[in-house]
Structures are given as structure tokens and as C-alpha cells.
PDB file of C-alpha atoms and ligand atoms in Angstrom:
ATOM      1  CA  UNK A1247     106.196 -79.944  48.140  1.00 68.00           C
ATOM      2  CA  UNK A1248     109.453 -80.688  50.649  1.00 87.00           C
ATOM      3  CA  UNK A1249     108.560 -80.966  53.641  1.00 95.00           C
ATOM      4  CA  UNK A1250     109.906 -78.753  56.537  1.00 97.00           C
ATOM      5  CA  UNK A1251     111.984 -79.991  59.649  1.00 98.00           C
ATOM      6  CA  UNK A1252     112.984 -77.622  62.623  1.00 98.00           C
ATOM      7  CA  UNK A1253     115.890 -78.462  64.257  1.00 98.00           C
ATOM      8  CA  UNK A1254     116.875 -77.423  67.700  1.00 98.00           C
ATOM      9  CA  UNK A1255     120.361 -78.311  68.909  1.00 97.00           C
ATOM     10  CA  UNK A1256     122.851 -76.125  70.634  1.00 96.00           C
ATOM     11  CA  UNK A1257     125.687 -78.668  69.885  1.00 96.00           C
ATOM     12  CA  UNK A1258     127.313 -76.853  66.598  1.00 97.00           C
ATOM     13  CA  UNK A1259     128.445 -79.802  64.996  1.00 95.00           C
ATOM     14  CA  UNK A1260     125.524 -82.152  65.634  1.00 94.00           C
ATOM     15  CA  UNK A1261     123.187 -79.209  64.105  1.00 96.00           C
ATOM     16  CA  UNK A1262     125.469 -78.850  61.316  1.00 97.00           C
ATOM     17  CA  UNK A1263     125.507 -82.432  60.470  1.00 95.00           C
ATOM     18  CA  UNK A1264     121.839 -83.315  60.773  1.00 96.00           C
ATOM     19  CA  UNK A1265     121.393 -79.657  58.422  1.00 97.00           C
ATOM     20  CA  UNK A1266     123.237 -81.356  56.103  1.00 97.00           C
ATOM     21  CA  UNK A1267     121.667 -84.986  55.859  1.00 96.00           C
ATOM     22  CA  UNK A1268     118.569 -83.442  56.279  1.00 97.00           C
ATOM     23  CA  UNK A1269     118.860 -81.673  53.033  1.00 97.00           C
ATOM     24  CA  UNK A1270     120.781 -83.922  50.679  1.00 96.00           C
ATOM     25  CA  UNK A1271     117.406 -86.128  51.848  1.00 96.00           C
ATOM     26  CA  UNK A1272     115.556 -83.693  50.035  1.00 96.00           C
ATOM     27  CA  UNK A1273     113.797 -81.914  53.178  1.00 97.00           C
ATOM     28  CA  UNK A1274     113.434 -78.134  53.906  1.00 98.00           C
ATOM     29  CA  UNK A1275     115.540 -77.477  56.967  1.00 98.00           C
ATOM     30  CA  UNK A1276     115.779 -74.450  59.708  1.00 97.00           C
ATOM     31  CA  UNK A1277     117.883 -75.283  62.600  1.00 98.00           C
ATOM     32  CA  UNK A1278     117.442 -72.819  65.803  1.00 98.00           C
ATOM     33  CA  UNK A1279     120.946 -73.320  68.535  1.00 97.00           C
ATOM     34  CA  UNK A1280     118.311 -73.090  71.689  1.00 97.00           C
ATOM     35  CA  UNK A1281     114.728 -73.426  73.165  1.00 96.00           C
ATOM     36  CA  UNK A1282     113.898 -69.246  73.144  1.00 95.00           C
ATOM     37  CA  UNK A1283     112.781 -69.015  69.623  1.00 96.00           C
ATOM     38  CA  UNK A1284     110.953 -72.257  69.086  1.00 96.00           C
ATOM     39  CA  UNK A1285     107.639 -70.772  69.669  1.00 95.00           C
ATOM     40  CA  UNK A1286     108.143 -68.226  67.611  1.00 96.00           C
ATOM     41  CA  UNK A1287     109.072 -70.164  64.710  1.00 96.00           C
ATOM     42  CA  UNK A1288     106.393 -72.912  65.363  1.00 96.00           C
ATOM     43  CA  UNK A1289     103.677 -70.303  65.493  1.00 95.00           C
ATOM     44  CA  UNK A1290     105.005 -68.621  62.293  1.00 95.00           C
ATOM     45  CA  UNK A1291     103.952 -72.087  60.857  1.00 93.00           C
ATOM     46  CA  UNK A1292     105.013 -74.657  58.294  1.00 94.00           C
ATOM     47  CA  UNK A1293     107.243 -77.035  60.372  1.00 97.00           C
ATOM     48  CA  UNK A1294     105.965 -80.679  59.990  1.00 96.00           C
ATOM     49  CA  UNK A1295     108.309 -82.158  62.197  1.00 98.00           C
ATOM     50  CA  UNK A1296     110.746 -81.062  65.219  1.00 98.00           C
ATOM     51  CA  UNK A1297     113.963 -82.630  65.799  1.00 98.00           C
ATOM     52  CA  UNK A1298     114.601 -81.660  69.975  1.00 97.00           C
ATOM     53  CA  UNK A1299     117.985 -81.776  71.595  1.00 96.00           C
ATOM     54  CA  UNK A1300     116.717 -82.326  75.204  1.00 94.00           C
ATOM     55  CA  UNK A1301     119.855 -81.271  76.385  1.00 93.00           C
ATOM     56  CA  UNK A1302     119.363 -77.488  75.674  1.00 95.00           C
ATOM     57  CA  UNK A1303     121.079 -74.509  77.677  1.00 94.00           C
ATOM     58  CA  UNK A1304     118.144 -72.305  77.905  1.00 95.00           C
ATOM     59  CA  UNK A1305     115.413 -74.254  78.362  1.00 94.00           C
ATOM     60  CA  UNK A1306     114.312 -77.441  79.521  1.00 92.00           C
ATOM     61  CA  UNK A1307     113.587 -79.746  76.098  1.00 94.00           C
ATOM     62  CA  UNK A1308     110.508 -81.626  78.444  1.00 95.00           C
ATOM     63  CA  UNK A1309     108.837 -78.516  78.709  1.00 95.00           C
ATOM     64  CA  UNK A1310     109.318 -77.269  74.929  1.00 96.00           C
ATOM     65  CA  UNK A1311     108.067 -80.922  73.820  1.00 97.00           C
ATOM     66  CA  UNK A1312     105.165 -80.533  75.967  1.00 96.00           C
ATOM     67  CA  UNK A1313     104.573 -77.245  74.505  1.00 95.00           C
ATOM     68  CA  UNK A1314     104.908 -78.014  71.061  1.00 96.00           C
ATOM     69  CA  UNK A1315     102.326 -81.099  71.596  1.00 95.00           C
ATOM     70  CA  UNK A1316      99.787 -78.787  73.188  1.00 94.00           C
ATOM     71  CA  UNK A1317      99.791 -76.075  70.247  1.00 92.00           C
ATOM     72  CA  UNK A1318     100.779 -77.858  66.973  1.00 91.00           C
ATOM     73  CA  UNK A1319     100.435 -80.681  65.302  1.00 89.00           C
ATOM     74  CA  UNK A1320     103.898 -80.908  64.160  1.00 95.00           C
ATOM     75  CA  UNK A1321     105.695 -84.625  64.791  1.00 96.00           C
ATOM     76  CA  UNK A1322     108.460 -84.559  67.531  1.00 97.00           C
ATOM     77  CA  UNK A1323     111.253 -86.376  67.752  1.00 98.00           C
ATOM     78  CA  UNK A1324     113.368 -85.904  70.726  1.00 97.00           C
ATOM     79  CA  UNK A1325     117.182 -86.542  70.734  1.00 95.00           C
ATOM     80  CA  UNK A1326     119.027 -86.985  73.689  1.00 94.00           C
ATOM     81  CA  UNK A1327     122.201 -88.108  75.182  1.00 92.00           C
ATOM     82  CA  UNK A1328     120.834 -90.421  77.382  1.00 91.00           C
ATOM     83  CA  UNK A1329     118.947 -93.801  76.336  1.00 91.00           C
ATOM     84  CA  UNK A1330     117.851 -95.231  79.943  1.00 94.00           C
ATOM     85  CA  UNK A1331     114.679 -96.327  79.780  1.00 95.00           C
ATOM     86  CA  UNK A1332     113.137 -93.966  82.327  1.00 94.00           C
ATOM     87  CA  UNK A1333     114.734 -90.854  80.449  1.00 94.00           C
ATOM     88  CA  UNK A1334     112.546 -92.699  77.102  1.00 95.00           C
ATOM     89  CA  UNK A1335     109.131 -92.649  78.741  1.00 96.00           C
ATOM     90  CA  UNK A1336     109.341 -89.813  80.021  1.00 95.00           C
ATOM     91  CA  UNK A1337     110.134 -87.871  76.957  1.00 96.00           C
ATOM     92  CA  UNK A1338     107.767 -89.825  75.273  1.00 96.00           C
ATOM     93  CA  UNK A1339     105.097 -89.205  77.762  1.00 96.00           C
ATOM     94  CA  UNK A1340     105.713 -85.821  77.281  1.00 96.00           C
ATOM     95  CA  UNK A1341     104.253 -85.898  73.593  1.00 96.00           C
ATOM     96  CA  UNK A1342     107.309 -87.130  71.455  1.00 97.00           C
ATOM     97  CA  UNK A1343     106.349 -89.395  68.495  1.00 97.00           C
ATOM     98  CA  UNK A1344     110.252 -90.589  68.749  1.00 97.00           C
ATOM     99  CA  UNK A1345     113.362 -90.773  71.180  1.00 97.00           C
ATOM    100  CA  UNK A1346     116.671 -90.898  69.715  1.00 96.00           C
ATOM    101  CA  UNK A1347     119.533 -91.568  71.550  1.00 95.00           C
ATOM    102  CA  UNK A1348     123.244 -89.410  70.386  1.00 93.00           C
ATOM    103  CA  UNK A1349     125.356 -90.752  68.592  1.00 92.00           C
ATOM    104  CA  UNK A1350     123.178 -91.885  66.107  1.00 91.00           C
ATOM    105  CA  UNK A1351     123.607 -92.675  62.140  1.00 93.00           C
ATOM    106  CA  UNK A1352     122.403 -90.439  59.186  1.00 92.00           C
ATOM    107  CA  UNK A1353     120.614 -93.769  58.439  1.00 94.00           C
ATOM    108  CA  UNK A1354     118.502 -94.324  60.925  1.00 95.00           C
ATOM    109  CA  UNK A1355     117.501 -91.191  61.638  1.00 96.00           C
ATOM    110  CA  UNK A1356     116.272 -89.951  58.153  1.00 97.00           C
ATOM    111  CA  UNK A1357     114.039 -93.717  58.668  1.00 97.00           C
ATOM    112  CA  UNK A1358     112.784 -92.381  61.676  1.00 97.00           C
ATOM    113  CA  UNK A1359     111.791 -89.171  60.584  1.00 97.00           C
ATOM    114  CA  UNK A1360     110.102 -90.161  57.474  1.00 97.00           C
ATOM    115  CA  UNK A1361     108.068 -92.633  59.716  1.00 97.00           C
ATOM    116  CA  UNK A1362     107.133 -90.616  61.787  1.00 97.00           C
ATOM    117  CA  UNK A1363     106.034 -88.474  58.950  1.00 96.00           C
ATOM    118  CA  UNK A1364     103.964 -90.938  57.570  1.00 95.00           C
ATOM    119  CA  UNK A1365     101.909 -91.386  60.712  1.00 92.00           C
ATOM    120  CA  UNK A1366     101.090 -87.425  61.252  1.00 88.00           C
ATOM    121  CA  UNK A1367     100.253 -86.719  57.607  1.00 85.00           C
ATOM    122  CA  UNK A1368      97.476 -89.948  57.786  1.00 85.00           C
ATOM    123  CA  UNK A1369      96.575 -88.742  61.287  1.00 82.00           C
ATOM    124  CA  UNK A1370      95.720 -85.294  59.149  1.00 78.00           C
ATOM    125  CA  UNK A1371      94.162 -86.653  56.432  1.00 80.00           C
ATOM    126  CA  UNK A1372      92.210 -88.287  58.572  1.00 81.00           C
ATOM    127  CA  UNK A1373      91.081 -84.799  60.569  1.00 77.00           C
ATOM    128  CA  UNK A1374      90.138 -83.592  57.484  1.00 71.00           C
ATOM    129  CA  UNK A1375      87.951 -86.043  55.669  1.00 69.00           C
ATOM    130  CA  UNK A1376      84.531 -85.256  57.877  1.00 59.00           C
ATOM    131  CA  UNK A1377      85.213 -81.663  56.599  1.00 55.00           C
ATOM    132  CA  UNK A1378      85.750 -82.506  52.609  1.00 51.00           C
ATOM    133  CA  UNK A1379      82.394 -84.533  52.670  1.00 50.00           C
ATOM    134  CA  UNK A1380      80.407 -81.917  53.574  1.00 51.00           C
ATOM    135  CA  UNK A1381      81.598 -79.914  50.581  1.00 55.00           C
ATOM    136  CA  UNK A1382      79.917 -82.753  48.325  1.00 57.00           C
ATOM    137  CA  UNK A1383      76.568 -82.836  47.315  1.00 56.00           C
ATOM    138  CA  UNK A1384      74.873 -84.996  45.292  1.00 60.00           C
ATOM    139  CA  UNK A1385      71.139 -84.197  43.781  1.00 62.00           C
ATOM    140  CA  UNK A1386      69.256 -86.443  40.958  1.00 66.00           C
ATOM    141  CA  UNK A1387      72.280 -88.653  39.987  1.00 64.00           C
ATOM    142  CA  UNK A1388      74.706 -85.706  39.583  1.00 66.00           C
ATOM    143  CA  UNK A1389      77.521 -85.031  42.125  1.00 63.00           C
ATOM    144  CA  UNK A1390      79.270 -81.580  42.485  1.00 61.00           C
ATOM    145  CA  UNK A1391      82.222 -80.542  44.694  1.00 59.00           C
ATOM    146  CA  UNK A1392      82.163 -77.080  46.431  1.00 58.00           C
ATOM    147  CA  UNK A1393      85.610 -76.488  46.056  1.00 56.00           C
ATOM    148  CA  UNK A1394      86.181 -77.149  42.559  1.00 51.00           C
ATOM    149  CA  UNK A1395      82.853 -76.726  41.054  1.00 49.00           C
ATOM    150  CA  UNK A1396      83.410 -79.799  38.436  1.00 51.00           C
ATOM    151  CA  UNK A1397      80.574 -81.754  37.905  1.00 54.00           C
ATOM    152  CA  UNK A1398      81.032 -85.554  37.501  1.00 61.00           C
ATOM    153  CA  UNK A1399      78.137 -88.056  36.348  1.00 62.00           C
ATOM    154  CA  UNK A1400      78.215 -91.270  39.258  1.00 57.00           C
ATOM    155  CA  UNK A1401      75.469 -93.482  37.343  1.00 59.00           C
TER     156      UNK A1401
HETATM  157 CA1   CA B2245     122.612 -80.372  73.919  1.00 83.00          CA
END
């Protein structure tokens, strides 16, 4: 299964181009123009990773990254028109994975995002593992999973 990115960008053509690398990459893309419906969408579920415009009209992208960080696991990677180094931490003190600075190439950003992919999905396998052993059990030499009810011979 694809695997969903949100963007959030008010900048039409920016939006538009990242929508359409994005894609031809293979992902599932929804792009929002502003800050206002971003909990809304998050909370309808599915998104795996945000790309943030920090720059937004309507609200400020700090607060929507802290947000976000508080109430989902989704990645975040914030992009923003200004690469000091102060602007950096602080976005990534407020709970971004990655800071991007505009303009940036198709290249590196599709890298980025699939990197930062790779780190949340281990971070949830990880979450999950305590959980699938207790589904195991194992009695007399025989093994048999909860879930899937297949019983498998260990010897
Ligand atoms: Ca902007």
C-alpha cells in the first residue's frame, strides 16, 4: 500500500509542483492551501507524513507542527523560506523530523521524505512488537498465534 503525504502550502505553484513529484514517486497525495483544516484531515486519519509550509497565512506553521507532534504520529517535515540556523532549531524543536529550506529540488526532497519514512514506520514497528507477543502462546512444543489461528510445530 502507497503511502499518504499531506501537504500544506498556500504558495499555488509550490503545492502544485510538490503534488506532482509526489505522485509520479508513487505516493498518495492531498494537499490543503492553509493551516484551518489540518486537524481535521489529520484526525480523519491515514497521513504518514506532513509536508508544512511554515510560512502559512492563517496560522502559524510552529504551532500546527507542535500540534501535529502532540496528537499523531505522522512524520513532519517542515519547509520554509528561511534556512538560518536559529529558524532550523526551532522548527525542529518544535517536533519536525526535517527542515527544508525553498527552493529546493524534486531530488532531494522525495530522499528526505522517504527517510524520514523509514525512521517512523521502524519507530512503529517497534511500538507494536510488545503487543504481537502477547498474542503468541506456546504449550507442549506447539506454538499458536491469536490472530491467525495457524499452528506451527517449533521442535
Ligand atoms: Ca508560504
Amino acid at each position: 500500500m502507497s503511502q499518504r503525504v499531506l501537504i500544506v502550502e498556500d504558495d499555488t505553484e509550490v503545492r502544485n509542483s510538490l503534488l506532482r513529484w509526489l505522485s509520479m514517486d508513487g505516493f498518495q497525495v492531498s494537499t490543503l492551501p492553509g493551516g484551518a483544516q489540518v486537524n481535521d484531515t489529520m484526525a480523519a486519519g491515514g497521513v504518514d507524513l506532513v509536508l508544512l509550509d511554515i510560512g502559512l497565512p492563517d496560522i502559524d506553521g510552529l504551532t500546527l507542527t507542535r500540534r501535529i507532534r502532540e496528537t499523531h504520529g505522522a512524520g513532519i517535515i517542515i519547509v520554509s523560506g528561511r534556512g538560518d540556523l536559529m529558524a532550523r532549531v526551532v522548527g525542529l524543536e518544535a517536533g519536525a523530523d526535517d527542515y527544508i529550506t525553498k527552493p529546493f529540488q524534486p531530488r532531494e526532497i522525495l530522499a528526505r521524505i522517504r527517510s524520514v519514512l523509514r525512521r517512523t514506520e521502524a519507530m512503529r514497528q517497534v511500538a507494536q512488537e510488545p503487543a504481537m507477543a502477547c498474542h503468541r502462546y506456546v504449550f507442549d512444543g506447539w506454538a499458536r498465534e491469536v490472530e491467525t489461528y495457524t499452528p506451527e510445530n517449533p521442535e
